[in-house]
PDB file of C-alpha atoms in Angstrom:
ATOM      1  CA  UNK A   1      -4.243   1.170  24.971  1.00  0.00           C
ATOM      2  CA  UNK A   2      -0.938   2.718  23.322  1.00  0.00           C
ATOM      3  CA  UNK A   3       2.205   0.694  22.130  1.00  0.00           C
ATOM      4  CA  UNK A   4       5.421   0.870  20.248  1.00  0.00           C
ATOM      5  CA  UNK A   5       3.619  -1.208  17.667  1.00  0.00           C
ATOM      6  CA  UNK A   6       0.260   0.356  17.540  1.00  0.00           C
ATOM      7  CA  UNK A   7       1.670   3.746  17.137  1.00  0.00           C
ATOM      8  CA  UNK A   8       4.087   2.526  14.577  1.00  0.00           C
ATOM      9  CA  UNK A   9       0.450   1.355  12.251  1.00  0.00           C
ATOM     10  CA  UNK A  10      -1.150   4.864  13.040  1.00  0.00           C
ATOM     11  CA  UNK A  11       1.478   6.581  11.823  1.00  0.00           C
ATOM     12  CA  UNK A  12       2.211   4.237   8.888  1.00  0.00           C
ATOM     13  CA  UNK A  13      -1.926   4.699   8.248  1.00  0.00           C
ATOM     14  CA  UNK A  14      -1.310   8.669   8.693  1.00  0.00           C
ATOM     15  CA  UNK A  15       1.675   8.924   6.733  1.00  0.00           C
ATOM     16  CA  UNK A  16       0.206   7.161   3.222  1.00  0.00           C
ATOM     17  CA  UNK A  17      -3.923   8.423   3.902  1.00  0.00           C
ATOM     18  CA  UNK A  18      -2.929  12.137   5.660  1.00  0.00           C
ATOM     19  CA  UNK A  19      -6.116  13.242   5.112  1.00  0.00           C
ATOM     20  CA  UNK A  20      -8.801   9.968   5.891  1.00  0.00           C
ATOM     21  CA  UNK A  21      -8.240   9.129   9.538  1.00  0.00           C
ATOM     22  CA  UNK A  22     -11.038   6.561   8.316  1.00  0.00           C
ATOM     23  CA  UNK A  23      -7.938   4.770   7.465  1.00  0.00           C
ATOM     24  CA  UNK A  24      -5.878   4.922  10.464  1.00  0.00           C
ATOM     25  CA  UNK A  25      -8.897   4.109  12.606  1.00  0.00           C
ATOM     26  CA  UNK A  26      -9.558   1.087  10.177  1.00  0.00           C
ATOM     27  CA  UNK A  27      -6.113  -0.535  10.968  1.00  0.00           C
ATOM     28  CA  UNK A  28      -6.365  -0.050  14.621  1.00  0.00           C
ATOM     29  CA  UNK A  29      -9.909  -1.657  14.845  1.00  0.00           C
ATOM     30  CA  UNK A  30      -8.104  -4.489  13.586  1.00  0.00           C
ATOM     31  CA  UNK A  31      -4.916  -3.896  16.271  1.00  0.00           C
ATOM     32  CA  UNK A  32      -7.730  -3.665  18.780  1.00  0.00           C
ATOM     33  CA  UNK A  33     -10.043  -6.133  18.817  1.00  0.00           C
ATOM     34  CA  UNK A  34      -8.982  -8.222  16.072  1.00  0.00           C
ATOM     35  CA  UNK A  35     -11.900 -10.767  16.062  1.00  0.00           C
ATOM     36  CA  UNK A  36     -14.795  -7.726  16.340  1.00  0.00           C
ATOM     37  CA  UNK A  37     -12.863  -6.740  13.008  1.00  0.00           C
ATOM     38  CA  UNK A  38     -13.515  -9.920  11.653  1.00  0.00           C
ATOM     39  CA  UNK A  39     -17.029 -10.015  12.488  1.00  0.00           C
ATOM     40  CA  UNK A  40     -17.145  -6.916  11.113  1.00  0.00           C
ATOM     41  CA  UNK A  41     -15.419  -7.093   7.497  1.00  0.00           C
ATOM     42  CA  UNK A  42     -16.300 -10.751   7.180  1.00  0.00           C
ATOM     43  CA  UNK A  43     -17.381 -10.158   3.883  1.00  0.00           C
ATOM     44  CA  UNK A  44     -14.309  -8.755   2.698  1.00  0.00           C
ATOM     45  CA  UNK A  45     -12.370 -10.682   4.647  1.00  0.00           C
ATOM     46  CA  UNK A  46     -13.554 -13.858   3.228  1.00  0.00           C
ATOM     47  CA  UNK A  47     -12.478 -12.710  -0.697  1.00  0.00           C
ATOM     48  CA  UNK A  48      -9.043 -13.220   1.385  1.00  0.00           C
ATOM     49  CA  UNK A  49      -9.195 -16.762   2.258  1.00  0.00           C
ATOM     50  CA  UNK A  50      -9.443 -14.987   5.840  1.00  0.00           C
ATOM     51  CA  UNK A  51     -11.667 -16.162   8.606  1.00  0.00           C
ATOM     52  CA  UNK A  52      -9.376 -15.847  11.491  1.00  0.00           C
ATOM     53  CA  UNK A  53      -7.665 -13.392  13.775  1.00  0.00           C
ATOM     54  CA  UNK A  54      -3.676 -13.787  12.542  1.00  0.00           C
ATOM     55  CA  UNK A  55      -0.753 -11.312  13.468  1.00  0.00           C
ATOM     56  CA  UNK A  56      -1.241  -9.625   9.720  1.00  0.00           C
ATOM     57  CA  UNK A  57      -4.512  -8.603   9.934  1.00  0.00           C
ATOM     58  CA  UNK A  58      -3.859  -5.180  10.948  1.00  0.00           C
ATOM     59  CA  UNK A  59      -1.929  -4.843   7.641  1.00  0.00           C
ATOM     60  CA  UNK A  60      -4.864  -6.144   5.899  1.00  0.00           C
ATOM     61  CA  UNK A  61      -7.012  -3.850   7.016  1.00  0.00           C
ATOM     62  CA  UNK A  62      -4.755  -0.986   6.497  1.00  0.00           C
ATOM     63  CA  UNK A  63      -4.418  -2.300   2.779  1.00  0.00           C
ATOM     64  CA  UNK A  64      -8.079  -2.474   2.699  1.00  0.00           C
ATOM     65  CA  UNK A  65      -8.489   0.676   4.074  1.00  0.00           C
ATOM     66  CA  UNK A  66      -6.152   2.789   1.693  1.00  0.00           C
ATOM     67  CA  UNK A  67      -7.767   1.011  -1.613  1.00  0.00           C
ATOM     68  CA  UNK A  68     -11.155   1.953  -0.366  1.00  0.00           C
ATOM     69  CA  UNK A  69     -10.003   5.888  -0.260  1.00  0.00           C
ATOM     70  CA  UNK A  70      -8.070   5.479  -3.761  1.00  0.00           C
ATOM     71  CA  UNK A  71      -4.332   5.496  -1.915  1.00  0.00           C
ATOM     72  CA  UNK A  72      -3.413   2.078  -2.875  1.00  0.00           C
ATOM     73  CA  UNK A  73      -3.385  -0.118  -6.005  1.00  0.00           C
ATOM     74  CA  UNK A  74      -3.395  -3.965  -5.443  1.00  0.00           C
ATOM     75  CA  UNK A  75      -1.836  -6.001  -8.788  1.00  0.00           C
ATOM     76  CA  UNK A  76      -1.519  -9.413  -9.453  1.00  0.00           C
ATOM     77  CA  UNK A  77       2.272 -10.807  -9.786  1.00  0.00           C
ATOM     78  CA  UNK A  78       1.918 -10.875 -13.623  1.00  0.00           C
ATOM     79  CA  UNK A  79      -0.079  -7.741 -14.210  1.00  0.00           C
ATOM     80  CA  UNK A  80       0.200  -6.041 -17.845  1.00  0.00           C
ATOM     81  CA  UNK A  81       2.292  -3.057 -17.055  1.00  0.00           C
ATOM     82  CA  UNK A  82      -0.650  -0.980 -19.042  1.00  0.00           C
ATOM     83  CA  UNK A  83      -3.143  -1.941 -16.312  1.00  0.00           C
ATOM     84  CA  UNK A  84      -0.575  -1.312 -13.318  1.00  0.00           C
ATOM     85  CA  UNK A  85       0.584   2.484 -14.578  1.00  0.00           C
ATOM     86  CA  UNK A  86      -3.554   2.997 -15.111  1.00  0.00           C
ATOM     87  CA  UNK A  87      -4.428   1.669 -11.424  1.00  0.00           C
ATOM     88  CA  UNK A  88      -1.500   3.973 -10.241  1.00  0.00           C
ATOM     89  CA  UNK A  89      -2.793   6.804 -12.010  1.00  0.00           C
ATOM     90  CA  UNK A  90      -5.879   6.657 -10.852  1.00  0.00           C
ATOM     91  CA  UNK A  91      -4.438   6.975  -7.134  1.00  0.00           C
ATOM     92  CA  UNK A  92      -5.194  10.009  -5.263  1.00  0.00           C
ATOM     93  CA  UNK A  93      -1.362  10.533  -4.762  1.00  0.00           C
ATOM     94  CA  UNK A  94      -0.296  10.236  -8.105  1.00  0.00           C
ATOM     95  CA  UNK A  95       1.985  12.813  -9.455  1.00  0.00           C
ATOM     96  CA  UNK A  96       0.338  14.755 -13.071  1.00  0.00           C
ATOM     97  CA  UNK A  97       2.994  13.854 -15.261  1.00  0.00           C
ATOM     98  CA  UNK A  98       1.345  13.054 -18.521  1.00  0.00           C
ATOM     99  CA  UNK A  99       4.801  11.903 -20.075  1.00  0.00           C
ATOM    100  CA  UNK A 100       6.003   9.854 -17.243  1.00  0.00           C
ATOM    101  CA  UNK A 101       2.562   7.526 -17.658  1.00  0.00           C
ATOM    102  CA  UNK A 102       2.801   7.196 -21.046  1.00  0.00           C
ATOM    103  CA  UNK A 103       5.987   5.924 -21.205  1.00  0.00           C
ATOM    104  CA  UNK A 104       5.560   3.796 -18.153  1.00  0.00           C
ATOM    105  CA  UNK A 105       2.382   2.503 -20.300  1.00  0.00           C
ATOM    106  CA  UNK A 106       4.344   1.595 -23.523  1.00  0.00           C
ATOM    107  CA  UNK A 107       7.288  -0.181 -21.274  1.00  0.00           C
ATOM    108  CA  UNK A 108       6.660  -4.622 -21.927  1.00  0.00           C
ATOM    109  CA  UNK A 109       8.383  -6.183 -18.852  1.00  0.00           C
ATOM    110  CA  UNK A 110       7.694  -8.862 -16.008  1.00  0.00           C
ATOM    111  CA  UNK A 111       5.564  -6.956 -13.001  1.00  0.00           C
ATOM    112  CA  UNK A 112       8.635  -6.501 -10.847  1.00  0.00           C
ATOM    113  CA  UNK A 113      11.006  -5.572 -13.558  1.00  0.00           C
ATOM    114  CA  UNK A 114       8.546  -3.537 -14.683  1.00  0.00           C
ATOM    115  CA  UNK A 115       8.189  -1.891 -10.664  1.00  0.00           C
ATOM    116  CA  UNK A 116      11.857  -1.371 -10.700  1.00  0.00           C
ATOM    117  CA  UNK A 117      11.863   0.397 -13.632  1.00  0.00           C
ATOM    118  CA  UNK A 118       8.712   2.263 -12.491  1.00  0.00           C
ATOM    119  CA  UNK A 119       9.940   3.504  -9.084  1.00  0.00           C
ATOM    120  CA  UNK A 120      13.066   4.452 -10.552  1.00  0.00           C
ATOM    121  CA  UNK A 121      11.053   6.729 -12.977  1.00  0.00           C
ATOM    122  CA  UNK A 122       8.272   8.344 -10.583  1.00  0.00           C
ATOM    123  CA  UNK A 123      11.764   9.052  -8.268  1.00  0.00           C
ATOM    124  CA  UNK A 124      12.567  12.032 -11.086  1.00  0.00           C
ATOM    125  CA  UNK A 125       9.038  13.387  -9.951  1.00  0.00           C
ATOM    126  CA  UNK A 126       9.299  13.864  -6.410  1.00  0.00           C
ATOM    127  CA  UNK A 127       7.291  10.981  -5.848  1.00  0.00           C
ATOM    128  CA  UNK A 128       8.113   6.825  -4.215  1.00  0.00           C
ATOM    129  CA  UNK A 129       6.519   3.605  -5.396  1.00  0.00           C
ATOM    130  CA  UNK A 130       6.126   1.334  -2.561  1.00  0.00           C
ATOM    131  CA  UNK A 131       5.024  -2.371  -1.905  1.00  0.00           C
ATOM    132  CA  UNK A 132       3.265  -3.427   1.543  1.00  0.00           C
ATOM    133  CA  UNK A 133       4.481  -6.559   1.632  1.00  0.00           C
ATOM    134  CA  UNK A 134       0.670  -9.129   2.433  1.00  0.00           C
ATOM    135  CA  UNK A 135       2.833 -11.899   1.894  1.00  0.00           C
ATOM    136  CA  UNK A 136       0.346 -12.595  -1.187  1.00  0.00           C
ATOM    137  CA  UNK A 137       1.205 -12.770  -4.812  1.00  0.00           C
ATOM    138  CA  UNK A 138       0.271  -9.275  -5.380  1.00  0.00           C
ATOM    139  CA  UNK A 139       1.673  -6.126  -5.026  1.00  0.00           C
ATOM    140  CA  UNK A 140      -0.198  -3.479  -2.959  1.00  0.00           C
ATOM    141  CA  UNK A 141       1.144  -0.523  -3.991  1.00  0.00           C
ATOM    142  CA  UNK A 142       1.103   2.742  -2.599  1.00  0.00           C
ATOM    143  CA  UNK A 143       2.615   6.664  -4.041  1.00  0.00           C
ATOM    144  CA  UNK A 144       4.003   9.100  -1.227  1.00  0.00           C
ATOM    145  CA  UNK A 145       6.344  11.906  -1.494  1.00  0.00           C
ATOM    146  CA  UNK A 146       9.797  10.187  -1.912  1.00  0.00           C
ATOM    147  CA  UNK A 147      11.033  12.366   0.827  1.00  0.00           C
ATOM    148  CA  UNK A 148       8.959  10.008   3.204  1.00  0.00           C
ATOM    149  CA  UNK A 149       9.990   6.668   1.857  1.00  0.00           C
ATOM    150  CA  UNK A 150      12.416   5.757   3.998  1.00  0.00           C
ATOM    151  CA  UNK A 151       9.862   7.021   7.137  1.00  0.00           C
ATOM    152  CA  UNK A 152       7.529   4.284   5.085  1.00  0.00           C
ATOM    153  CA  UNK A 153       9.794   1.474   5.579  1.00  0.00           C
ATOM    154  CA  UNK A 154      11.271   1.972   9.156  1.00  0.00           C
ATOM    155  CA  UNK A 155       7.722   2.543  10.674  1.00  0.00           C
ATOM    156  CA  UNK A 156       6.274   0.123   8.892  1.00  0.00           C
ATOM    157  CA  UNK A 157       9.029  -2.435  10.423  1.00  0.00           C
ATOM    158  CA  UNK A 158       8.616  -0.560  13.981  1.00  0.00           C
ATOM    159  CA  UNK A 159       4.419  -2.165  13.282  1.00  0.00           C
ATOM    160  CA  UNK A 160       5.869  -5.613  12.606  1.00  0.00           C
ATOM    161  CA  UNK A 161       5.205  -4.861   8.777  1.00  0.00           C
ATOM    162  CA  UNK A 162       7.464  -5.026   5.470  1.00  0.00           C
ATOM    163  CA  UNK A 163       7.412  -2.170   3.314  1.00  0.00           C
ATOM    164  CA  UNK A 164      10.081  -1.545   0.317  1.00  0.00           C
ATOM    165  CA  UNK A 165      11.004   1.191  -2.065  1.00  0.00           C
ATOM    166  CA  UNK A 166      11.029   0.474  -5.863  1.00  0.00           C
ATOM    167  CA  UNK A 167      13.896   2.104  -8.116  1.00  0.00           C
ATOM    168  CA  UNK A 168      16.259   2.656  -5.152  1.00  0.00           C
TER     169      UNK A 168
END
């Protein structure tokens, strides 16, 4: 069963985890059969306070799958910059830029301002910092080639969700 929304969701998953088809499979499982996905992942979803299907379940499934595959760092709205830097550096998609990561860890700004600053600095390496909005008080953060940032935002919107790029 293919629909434009489903296809866009699959495209986002593939864009963010091209070598991990399991990420796409999990997001599509939540899209195709939310009840079964809820049963199969009840413990994990319970941690988020989710106990029934809702329209955002495929996006949550994507966030969780990306996290499990080292492609997403979920940080609190008031996380310290050094902690955010450390989590981003641990992502499989993090650029090898030691001086950049060191300088980011030393910045002292509120979380949102730090993300904007980090986004600008990461763009100089050809990497975009983006958030997959799950309408929560956290920031699910991904790193991707800057050349694909607009695709992420467009595909997320086509899938019915929101992604935004920092530092532009």
